[in-house]
Coordinates of C-alpha atoms in Angstrom, one line a residue:
Chain A
M1 CA 111.2 115.0 130.4
A2 CA 107.6 114.0 128.6
H3 CA 104.4 115.8 129.8
P4 CA 102.8 112.8 131.5
R5 CA 99.7 113.4 129.1
F6 CA 101.9 111.9 126.3
T7 CA 103.0 108.8 128.2
G8 CA 99.7 107.9 129.8
G9 CA 101.9 109.0 133.4
R10 CA 104.4 105.9 132.8
F11 CA 108.0 105.9 132.9
L12 CA 109.3 102.9 130.9
G13 CA 113.2 102.4 130.7
T14 CA 114.7 100.2 128.1
G15 CA 113.0 97.9 125.6
I16 CA 113.1 95.9 122.6
G17 CA 110.9 94.9 119.7
L18 CA 108.8 91.8 120.0
R19 CA 110.1 89.3 117.0
V20 CA 109.3 86.0 116.2
P21 CA 112.8 84.5 116.3
H22 CA 112.7 85.4 120.4
Y23 CA 109.5 83.9 121.0
D24 CA 110.7 80.7 122.4
H25 CA 113.6 82.5 124.5
I26 CA 111.1 84.9 125.9
L27 CA 108.3 82.5 126.8
A28 CA 110.6 80.2 128.1
E29 CA 113.2 81.7 129.9
K30 CA 111.2 85.0 130.8
P31 CA 114.3 87.4 130.5
A32 CA 114.4 90.7 132.7
V33 CA 113.1 92.9 129.8
G34 CA 111.6 96.4 130.8
W35 CA 109.0 96.3 128.0
F36 CA 108.1 95.2 124.6
E37 CA 107.1 97.0 121.5
I38 CA 104.7 95.1 119.0
I39 CA 103.5 96.0 115.8
S40 CA 99.7 96.4 116.5
E41 CA 98.8 95.1 112.8
N42 CA 100.3 91.7 113.4
Y43 CA 97.8 91.2 116.4
M44 CA 94.7 93.1 114.9
V45 CA 93.3 89.4 114.4
R46 CA 90.2 87.8 115.4
G47 CA 92.0 84.9 117.0
G48 CA 94.5 82.0 116.2
R49 CA 98.2 81.9 117.4
P50 CA 99.0 85.9 117.6
L51 CA 96.7 86.5 120.4
A52 CA 97.5 83.6 122.0
V53 CA 101.2 84.4 122.1
L54 CA 100.4 88.1 122.9
D55 CA 98.3 87.1 125.9
A56 CA 101.3 85.0 127.2
I57 CA 103.6 87.7 127.0
L58 CA 101.2 90.2 128.4
D59 CA 100.8 87.7 131.6
Q60 CA 104.6 88.9 132.1
Y61 CA 105.3 91.9 130.4
E62 CA 104.3 95.5 129.8
V63 CA 103.6 95.9 126.0
V64 CA 103.4 99.2 124.3
Q65 CA 101.8 99.1 120.6
H66 CA 103.6 100.6 117.7
G67 CA 101.7 100.7 114.1
V68 CA 102.5 100.8 110.6
G69 CA 99.1 101.3 109.0
L70 CA 97.5 104.4 110.4
Y71 CA 98.7 106.6 107.7
P72 CA 97.7 110.0 109.5
G73 CA 98.9 111.7 106.4
G74 CA 96.3 110.4 103.9
S75 CA 94.7 113.3 102.2
G76 CA 91.6 110.6 101.9
G77 CA 91.3 110.8 105.8
L78 CA 91.6 107.6 108.4
D79 CA 90.2 104.1 107.8
M80 CA 87.6 103.9 110.6
D81 CA 87.7 100.1 110.5
H82 CA 91.1 100.1 111.2
L83 CA 90.6 102.5 114.1
R84 CA 88.2 100.1 115.7
R85 CA 90.5 97.4 115.5
L86 CA 93.2 99.3 116.9
K87 CA 91.0 100.3 119.6
E88 CA 90.1 96.5 120.4
L89 CA 93.6 95.6 120.8
I90 CA 94.4 98.8 123.0
K91 CA 91.7 97.1 125.6
R92 CA 93.8 93.7 125.3
T93 CA 97.2 95.2 125.9
K94 CA 96.3 98.2 128.2
T95 CA 99.5 100.0 126.2
P96 CA 100.0 103.4 128.0
W97 CA 100.2 105.2 124.7
I98 CA 100.5 104.1 121.2
S99 CA 102.7 105.3 118.2
D100 CA 102.8 105.3 114.7
H101 CA 104.5 107.3 111.8
L102 CA 104.3 110.5 110.5
C103 CA 103.3 109.3 107.1
W104 CA 101.0 108.3 104.3
G105 CA 100.6 105.1 102.5
S106 CA 97.4 104.4 100.8
V107 CA 94.9 106.1 97.9
D108 CA 91.3 105.0 97.4
G109 CA 91.5 102.2 99.9
R110 CA 94.9 100.5 97.9
M111 CA 97.6 100.0 100.3
S112 CA 101.4 100.4 99.7
H113 CA 102.3 98.8 103.1
D114 CA 105.2 101.2 103.1
L115 CA 105.8 104.5 105.2
L116 CA 105.4 107.2 102.5
P117 CA 106.9 110.5 102.7
L118 CA 104.8 113.8 103.1
P119 CA 105.1 116.9 101.5
Y120 CA 106.4 119.3 104.2
T121 CA 103.6 121.9 103.5
F122 CA 101.1 123.9 105.9
E123 CA 98.4 121.9 103.7
A124 CA 99.8 118.9 104.7
A125 CA 100.5 119.8 108.5
R126 CA 96.9 121.0 108.5
K127 CA 95.4 117.7 107.1
T128 CA 97.6 115.5 109.2
A129 CA 96.7 117.3 112.4
E130 CA 93.0 117.0 111.6
N131 CA 93.5 113.1 111.3
L132 CA 95.4 112.9 114.4
R133 CA 93.0 114.5 116.3
I134 CA 90.4 112.2 115.2
A135 CA 92.2 109.3 115.8
Q136 CA 93.2 110.4 119.4
D137 CA 89.8 111.2 120.4
F138 CA 88.6 108.0 119.0
L139 CA 91.3 105.8 120.4
E140 CA 91.1 107.6 123.9
I141 CA 94.9 107.1 124.4
P142 CA 98.2 109.2 124.1
L143 CA 99.3 108.8 120.7
A144 CA 103.0 109.4 119.6
M145 CA 104.2 110.3 116.0
E146 CA 107.3 108.7 114.8
N147 CA 109.7 110.7 112.3
V148 CA 110.2 108.3 109.3
S149 CA 113.1 107.7 107.5
S150 CA 112.8 109.1 103.9
Y151 CA 114.6 108.7 100.6
A152 CA 112.8 111.8 98.7
E153 CA 111.8 115.1 99.3
F154 CA 109.3 117.2 97.6
N155 CA 109.4 120.4 95.1
D156 CA 106.4 121.4 97.2
D157 CA 108.3 121.3 100.6
E158 CA 107.9 124.9 102.3
M159 CA 109.5 124.1 105.7
T160 CA 112.1 121.3 106.8
E161 CA 111.2 118.1 108.4
W162 CA 111.7 119.0 111.7
Q163 CA 109.4 122.1 111.4
F164 CA 106.8 120.0 110.1
L165 CA 106.9 117.1 112.8
A166 CA 106.8 120.1 115.4
E167 CA 103.9 122.0 113.6
V168 CA 101.8 118.6 113.1
T169 CA 102.4 117.4 116.6
E170 CA 101.7 120.8 118.1
A171 CA 98.5 121.3 116.1
A172 CA 97.2 117.8 116.8
D173 CA 98.4 118.0 120.4
V174 CA 100.0 114.5 120.3
G175 CA 103.6 113.1 121.6
I176 CA 106.5 112.4 119.5
L177 CA 108.4 109.0 119.1
L178 CA 111.7 110.2 118.4
D179 CA 113.7 108.0 116.1
V180 CA 117.4 108.8 116.1
N181 CA 118.1 106.5 113.4
N182 CA 115.7 107.8 111.1
I183 CA 116.9 111.4 111.7
Y184 CA 120.3 110.2 110.9
V185 CA 119.5 108.3 107.7
S186 CA 117.4 111.1 106.3
S187 CA 120.2 113.7 107.1
V188 CA 122.5 111.4 104.9
N189 CA 119.7 111.3 102.1
H190 CA 119.0 114.7 102.2
G191 CA 122.2 116.2 103.0
F192 CA 120.9 117.9 106.6
D193 CA 122.7 118.4 110.1
P194 CA 121.0 115.8 112.1
L195 CA 121.8 118.0 115.5
E196 CA 119.7 120.8 114.1
Y197 CA 117.1 118.5 114.1
V198 CA 117.1 117.0 117.1
D199 CA 117.7 120.7 118.7
F200 CA 114.7 121.7 117.1
I201 CA 112.2 119.2 118.9
P202 CA 109.8 120.2 121.7
P203 CA 111.3 117.9 124.4
D204 CA 108.2 117.8 126.4
R205 CA 106.4 116.0 123.6
V206 CA 108.9 113.1 123.2
A207 CA 107.4 110.1 124.5
Q208 CA 109.7 107.5 123.3
I209 CA 112.9 107.2 121.4
H210 CA 113.7 104.7 118.9
I211 CA 117.5 103.4 118.1
A212 CA 118.2 100.9 115.5
G213 CA 120.8 100.2 112.7
H214 CA 120.6 100.6 109.1
S215 CA 122.2 99.7 105.6
R216 CA 124.7 101.9 103.7
Y217 CA 125.0 102.1 100.0
Q218 CA 127.2 103.9 97.9
R219 CA 124.8 106.6 97.5
F220 CA 122.2 106.3 100.1
I221 CA 121.3 104.7 103.4
I222 CA 118.1 102.4 103.7
D223 CA 116.8 102.0 107.1
T224 CA 116.8 98.2 107.2
H225 CA 117.0 97.6 111.1
D226 CA 119.1 95.0 110.4
H227 CA 122.3 96.0 112.3
P228 CA 123.8 97.3 115.4
V229 CA 123.3 101.2 116.2
I230 CA 126.2 102.9 114.8
D231 CA 128.4 105.7 116.7
P232 CA 126.9 108.8 115.1
V233 CA 123.3 107.7 116.1
W234 CA 124.6 107.1 119.7
R235 CA 125.7 110.5 119.6
L236 CA 122.2 111.8 118.5
Y237 CA 120.7 109.7 121.0
A238 CA 123.0 111.2 123.8
R239 CA 121.7 114.7 122.5
A240 CA 118.3 113.7 122.4
I241 CA 118.2 112.7 126.2
E242 CA 120.1 115.6 126.8
R243 CA 117.4 117.7 125.8
C244 CA 114.3 115.4 126.6
G245 CA 115.8 113.6 129.9
P246 CA 115.3 110.0 130.4
T247 CA 112.9 108.7 128.0
A248 CA 111.4 105.3 127.3
T249 CA 113.9 103.6 124.6
L250 CA 113.4 101.0 122.4
L251 CA 115.8 99.1 120.0
E252 CA 114.2 98.1 116.7
W253 CA 116.1 95.1 115.0
D254 CA 113.7 93.6 112.4
S255 CA 115.7 91.9 109.8
S256 CA 118.7 89.3 110.3
I257 CA 117.8 89.2 113.7
P258 CA 120.3 87.9 116.1
S259 CA 120.0 86.0 119.3
F260 CA 117.7 87.5 122.0
E261 CA 121.2 88.1 123.9
E262 CA 123.0 90.2 121.5
V263 CA 119.8 92.2 120.6
W264 CA 118.9 93.1 124.3
S265 CA 122.6 93.5 125.1
E266 CA 122.6 96.3 122.0
A267 CA 119.4 97.7 123.9
K268 CA 121.0 98.1 127.0
K269 CA 123.7 100.3 126.0
S270 CA 121.2 103.2 126.2
E271 CA 121.3 102.7 129.9
D272 CA 124.8 103.5 129.6
W273 CA 124.0 106.9 128.0
R274 CA 121.5 107.8 130.1
R275 CA 123.7 106.9 133.5
W276 CA 126.3 108.9 131.7
L277 CA 123.9 112.0 131.5
V278 CA 123.3 111.8 135.0
E279 CA 127.0 111.7 136.1
Q280 CA 128.3 114.1 133.7
K281 CA 125.5 116.4 133.3
G282 CA 123.0 115.8 136.3
V283 CA 120.2 115.4 133.9
G284 CA 117.1 113.1 134.6
H285 CA 117.5 110.7 137.3
V286 CA 119.4 106.7 137.9
E287 CA 116.8 104.1 136.9
A288 CA 116.2 101.5 139.4
Chain B
M1 CA 91.0 117.9 94.3
S2 CA 93.6 119.5 97.0
R3 CA 97.3 119.7 96.2
L4 CA 98.0 117.3 98.7
E5 CA 95.7 114.6 97.1
Q6 CA 97.0 115.0 93.6
L7 CA 100.6 114.6 94.8
Q8 CA 99.6 111.7 96.9
R9 CA 97.7 110.3 93.6
E10 CA 100.6 111.1 91.3
F11 CA 102.9 109.2 93.8
F12 CA 100.9 106.2 94.3
K13 CA 100.2 105.9 90.3
A14 CA 104.2 105.6 89.9
L15 CA 104.6 103.1 92.6
L16 CA 102.3 100.7 90.8
L17 CA 104.0 100.9 87.5
P18 CA 105.7 97.7 86.8
L19 CA 109.3 97.0 87.9
R20 CA 111.8 97.8 85.3
G21 CA 114.0 95.6 83.6
S22 CA 117.3 94.7 85.8
S23 CA 115.8 96.6 89.0
R24 CA 114.6 93.5 90.5
K25 CA 118.0 92.3 91.0
S26 CA 120.3 95.4 91.1
T27 CA 121.6 96.9 94.6
E28 CA 122.9 99.9 92.9
L29 CA 120.5 102.5 91.3
T30 CA 121.6 103.6 87.6
P31 CA 120.5 106.9 85.7
S32 CA 119.3 104.5 83.0
D33 CA 115.8 104.5 82.0
E34 CA 115.7 101.0 81.0
G35 CA 112.3 99.7 81.2
H36 CA 110.5 102.8 82.8
A37 CA 107.1 104.3 81.4
P38 CA 108.0 107.8 80.4
E39 CA 105.0 108.6 83.0
F40 CA 107.5 107.2 85.6
F41 CA 109.9 110.4 84.8
R42 CA 107.3 112.7 84.4
I43 CA 105.8 112.2 87.9
A44 CA 109.2 112.3 89.4
D45 CA 110.4 115.5 87.8
E46 CA 106.9 117.1 88.9
I47 CA 106.8 116.2 92.4
I48 CA 110.1 115.0 93.8
K49 CA 113.1 117.2 94.2
P50 CA 116.6 116.0 93.4
G51 CA 118.9 115.2 96.2
P52 CA 122.5 115.6 96.6
E53 CA 123.4 112.1 95.3
L54 CA 120.3 110.7 93.9
S55 CA 118.4 112.4 90.8
A56 CA 114.3 112.6 91.3
A57 CA 113.9 109.5 89.4
E58 CA 116.2 107.5 91.3
R59 CA 114.7 108.8 94.7
L60 CA 111.2 107.5 93.3
E61 CA 112.6 104.3 92.4
L62 CA 113.7 103.6 96.0
Y63 CA 110.0 103.7 97.0
H64 CA 108.8 102.2 93.7
R65 CA 111.1 99.0 94.3
Q66 CA 110.5 98.7 98.1
Y67 CA 106.9 98.5 97.0
W68 CA 107.4 95.7 94.7
F69 CA 109.9 93.7 96.7
R70 CA 107.8 93.6 99.5
I71 CA 104.3 92.5 98.1
L72 CA 106.1 90.1 95.5
D73 CA 108.1 88.3 98.6
S74 CA 105.1 88.4 100.6
L75 CA 102.7 86.8 98.2
A76 CA 105.3 84.3 97.2
E77 CA 105.7 83.1 100.9
D78 CA 101.8 82.2 101.2
F79 CA 101.8 79.9 97.9
P80 CA 104.8 77.6 98.1
V81 CA 102.7 74.7 96.5
L82 CA 101.6 76.7 93.7
R83 CA 105.2 77.9 93.3
R84 CA 105.9 74.3 93.0
M85 CA 103.7 73.3 90.3
A86 CA 103.8 76.3 88.4
G87 CA 107.4 76.4 88.2
D88 CA 109.3 79.7 89.3
E89 CA 109.1 81.6 86.0
R90 CA 105.4 81.3 85.5
F91 CA 104.7 81.8 89.2
W92 CA 106.5 84.9 89.4
E93 CA 104.7 85.9 86.2
L94 CA 101.3 85.5 87.6
I95 CA 101.9 86.9 90.7
E96 CA 103.0 90.2 89.2
A97 CA 100.3 90.2 86.9
Y98 CA 97.9 89.8 90.0
L99 CA 99.4 92.4 91.8
L100 CA 99.5 94.8 88.8
E101 CA 95.6 94.0 88.4
R102 CA 94.6 94.3 92.1
P103 CA 97.0 96.1 94.5
S104 CA 96.4 95.3 98.2
Q105 CA 93.3 96.5 99.7
S106 CA 94.1 95.4 103.3
F107 CA 96.1 96.6 106.1
T108 CA 97.8 93.3 106.6
L109 CA 100.0 91.9 103.9
R110 CA 98.3 88.4 105.0
H111 CA 95.5 89.4 102.9
L112 CA 97.4 89.9 99.8
G113 CA 96.5 86.7 98.3
E114 CA 92.9 87.2 98.7
A115 CA 91.7 87.7 95.1
F116 CA 94.7 85.3 93.7
A117 CA 92.8 82.4 93.1
D118 CA 90.1 84.3 90.8
H119 CA 92.8 86.0 89.0
I120 CA 94.3 82.4 88.0
E121 CA 91.2 81.1 86.9
A122 CA 90.8 84.0 84.2
A123 CA 94.7 84.2 83.3
P124 CA 95.0 84.0 79.8
C125 CA 98.5 82.8 79.9
L126 CA 97.3 79.5 81.3
D127 CA 95.2 76.5 79.6
D128 CA 91.9 75.5 81.0
S129 CA 93.1 72.8 82.8
R130 CA 96.1 74.2 84.6
R131 CA 93.6 77.7 85.3
R132 CA 91.3 75.4 87.1
W133 CA 94.3 73.1 89.0
F134 CA 96.4 76.2 89.8
G135 CA 93.3 78.2 91.1
G136 CA 92.3 75.3 93.2
I137 CA 95.6 75.1 94.9
A138 CA 95.5 78.9 95.5
R139 CA 92.2 78.3 97.0
I140 CA 93.6 75.9 99.5
E141 CA 96.7 78.1 100.0
Y142 CA 94.8 81.1 101.0
A143 CA 92.6 79.1 103.4
F144 CA 95.5 78.1 105.3
M145 CA 96.2 82.1 105.8
K146 CA 92.6 82.5 106.6
C147 CA 92.4 79.9 109.4
F148 CA 95.4 81.2 110.8
E149 CA 93.7 84.3 112.1
C150 CA 90.3 83.4 112.6
A151 CA 88.2 83.5 116.1
Q152 CA 87.5 80.3 118.1
S153 CA 84.3 79.7 120.0
A154 CA 84.2 77.7 123.2
L155 CA 84.2 74.0 122.3
P156 CA 80.8 72.3 123.4
E157 CA 80.4 70.6 126.4
A158 CA 77.9 67.5 126.6
V159 CA 75.2 70.0 128.0
D160 CA 75.7 72.2 124.9
L161 CA 74.8 69.6 122.5
G162 CA 71.6 69.7 123.7
D163 CA 70.7 73.1 125.0
S164 CA 72.7 75.3 122.7
E165 CA 73.2 76.5 119.2
I166 CA 76.3 74.8 118.1
E167 CA 78.2 76.2 115.1
L168 CA 81.0 75.3 112.8
Q169 CA 84.2 76.9 114.0
E170 CA 85.2 80.2 112.0
H171 CA 88.3 78.8 111.0
V172 CA 87.0 75.8 109.3
Q173 CA 87.1 76.3 105.7
L174 CA 84.7 74.4 103.1
L175 CA 86.0 74.4 99.7
R176 CA 84.7 72.9 96.3
L177 CA 86.7 72.4 93.8
S178 CA 86.9 71.1 90.3
Y179 CA 90.3 68.7 90.1
P180 CA 91.7 66.8 92.6
V181 CA 94.2 69.3 93.7
D182 CA 95.0 68.1 96.9
L183 CA 97.1 65.6 95.5
C184 CA 99.5 68.4 94.4
W185 CA 100.9 68.4 98.3
G186 CA 102.4 65.2 97.6
W187 CA 104.0 65.9 94.2
Q188 CA 107.6 67.6 93.5
D189 CA 106.5 69.1 90.1
F190 CA 103.1 69.2 87.9
T191 CA 104.0 66.4 85.7
P192 CA 101.6 63.7 87.5
A193 CA 98.6 65.8 86.7
E194 CA 98.8 65.1 83.1
G195 CA 96.0 62.6 81.9
I196 CA 93.9 63.4 85.3
E197 CA 90.3 64.1 84.7
P198 CA 88.4 66.8 86.1
E199 CA 86.5 65.6 89.4
I200 CA 84.7 67.6 92.2
I201 CA 86.1 67.4 95.4
H202 CA 85.2 68.9 98.8
I203 CA 87.9 69.9 100.9
A204 CA 88.1 71.6 104.6
V205 CA 91.0 73.5 105.9
W206 CA 91.1 74.0 109.4
R207 CA 93.3 75.1 112.4
E208 CA 94.4 72.1 114.7
P209 CA 94.7 73.1 118.3
S210 CA 98.5 73.6 118.4
G211 CA 97.8 76.5 115.6
R212 CA 98.9 74.2 112.6
S213 CA 96.8 74.3 109.6
R214 CA 95.6 71.2 107.9
Q215 CA 93.7 69.8 105.0
E216 CA 91.3 66.9 104.3
R217 CA 88.6 65.8 101.8
L218 CA 85.0 65.6 103.0
E219 CA 82.2 63.7 101.9
A220 CA 79.6 65.3 99.8
G221 CA 76.9 64.5 102.3
E222 CA 79.0 65.8 105.2
V223 CA 79.7 69.0 103.1
R224 CA 75.5 69.7 103.4
L225 CA 75.6 69.4 107.0
L226 CA 78.3 71.2 107.6
S227 CA 77.2 74.1 105.6
R228 CA 74.2 74.1 107.7
L229 CA 76.3 74.4 110.6
R230 CA 78.1 77.5 109.5
D231 CA 75.6 79.9 110.8
G232 CA 75.0 78.1 114.0
I233 CA 71.7 75.9 114.4
R234 CA 70.8 73.8 117.5
L235 CA 71.3 70.1 116.8
D236 CA 68.1 68.7 117.1
V237 CA 67.1 70.7 114.4
L238 CA 69.7 69.9 112.2
F239 CA 69.2 66.1 112.6
D240 CA 65.4 66.5 112.3
E241 CA 65.7 67.8 108.5
L242 CA 68.3 66.0 106.8
P243 CA 69.1 67.1 103.4
E244 CA 68.6 64.9 100.4
P245 CA 70.1 62.0 99.5
T246 CA 69.5 61.2 103.5
P247 CA 72.6 60.1 105.1
S248 CA 72.8 56.7 107.0
E249 CA 72.8 57.0 110.4
D250 CA 76.0 55.4 110.5
D251 CA 77.5 58.0 108.6
I252 CA 76.2 60.8 110.6
T253 CA 77.9 59.2 113.7
R254 CA 80.9 58.7 112.4
W255 CA 81.0 62.1 110.6
F256 CA 79.7 63.9 114.1
A257 CA 82.9 62.2 116.2
K258 CA 85.2 63.2 113.6
W259 CA 84.0 66.8 113.7
Q260 CA 84.1 66.5 117.7
G261 CA 87.7 65.0 117.3
Y262 CA 88.8 67.9 114.8
R263 CA 87.4 70.4 117.2
W264 CA 85.2 71.8 114.3
L265 CA 82.3 72.7 116.4
G266 CA 81.8 75.3 118.7
V267 CA 79.1 77.1 120.9
C268 CA 77.6 80.0 119.1
G269 CA 78.5 83.2 121.0
K270 CA 80.9 81.9 123.4
E271 CA 84.4 83.0 123.2
G272 CA 86.9 80.2 123.0
A273 CA 90.6 80.2 124.0
Q274 CA 93.5 79.3 121.3
E275 CA 96.0 76.7 122.8
L276 CA 99.6 77.9 123.1
D277 CA 101.8 75.1 121.3
R278 CA 105.5 76.5 121.3
G279 CA 106.7 73.1 119.4
I280 CA 105.7 73.8 116.1
G281 CA 107.5 77.0 114.9
W282 CA 106.1 80.3 114.3
E283 CA 105.9 80.7 110.7
G284 CA 103.3 83.4 109.2
M285 CA 103.4 85.3 112.8
D286 CA 105.2 88.5 111.9
R287 CA 104.0 89.9 108.6
M288 CA 104.3 93.7 109.1
S289 CA 107.1 95.4 110.3
S290 CA 108.3 98.8 110.3
Q291 CA 111.7 98.6 108.5
A292 CA 112.2 99.0 104.8
V293 CA 113.1 96.5 102.3
S294 CA 116.7 96.4 101.7
M295 CA 118.2 96.3 98.2
T296 CA 119.2 92.8 98.2
D297 CA 120.9 90.9 95.0

């Protein structure tokens, strides 16, 4: 189980990403969803409809913020304006923790709008951990780092990705958002054993798990979040919760988004795995 | 410079290189060096490790394409009228040239077009008339985006009109343009523009209570008063010191009624709430997401 300091003491079950095609259904039908994850940057605005929708959702649901623009691996440090906007939003959502990606994405204030891979070096680990400590201190909320899907490795690499993730989160004392789909995607693209990755992760830091689908091409996989979760990713999920215990689990579906019911029923499959874990392995507890 | 900084600068430099010949349309990577600068291959070989299936350059190319696909498509989405008027080929040339010259400087893709109008007005590939027409269209279309996410101050009650400083709502954008570019919203292509002479027009772009954006022409005298309202002013002061040429009392009454009806006025320093109209769709809401961009045909 994640240490409560990484989850703000909250245990959340199954959630899905809050996405535009589902707004009408959610606002009208108020379906029984455990929680929603929002992309922070979509709501870091001064007013207008994004905040009006968010407020309507917050009236009914617990929301967890997930960011795409912190870029903690940036050699130039953090963007303090970004952190200030993030903190404003945190006040509004009362999110129990926030997550972002273990990546970088900008140089001299010019943005890639992508989650770019870091070299797995001790220098990068030190710089990223330093940035994360600053961010967590400033935001005054538990911070969890997500492993990204990657399509490239560097000549400079001095360790594996899972060693790097553990090194950074330990040095910064932040939580982990373990994306088992990303592990699978990177394992195919780079040719490593995804179980070795999952088995290395410090379980008490895993605040949340992401599951998702992806697109397979002839020679590589792209993490497109536009398909159901495939069986090998469910098996990684099972291994992850076997090690980490029942963990807040969120399905990401960002493109070619089907009906709310379809997305929610895919997300709820994670509950079957958690139930199986309790019945077969006696790990964790049955959720209400 | 640290090794990490050096590596990130090199990687970023490769991302910013233009898309190569067929890469915008191809789903599968080829080992071809078609269109790429030698610089791209130098960076790839220097920093990227070849993978089990892809070469170093092919791996870097995945990021390169994702960068370009994401920003091109996002920017194109924000300028539909400009696209219709310029035609597809010229439009894509314009946005690629703009993004090459000025990479994104904001955390959100919504701001990608913030300097697009300036770029168009200096674009050497356009004649002077098109520079001004297309630049004007871009200004209006970017104003739509700006008003989408602005703060809203409280609407004034009767008592506020006498006692409080009144301001123009932040989401009301005032534009001065050198051609009647608002006409383009009713055109299928740019043909009707031939022969139309330059003419200074003033446009307001604002967010309706529903959240939908609108534009409307303004009278010159009206603009002078609205500009003074921008920073907040007591109405007695505003009307005691009228700008030259002095508008008539009838004009002022008519304008003021319109501004109130359109909810353009707010009380300084008093936060208002945005109403949530679910009947107008959700365009433009979810611009950022955490997924990669797929290699679509």
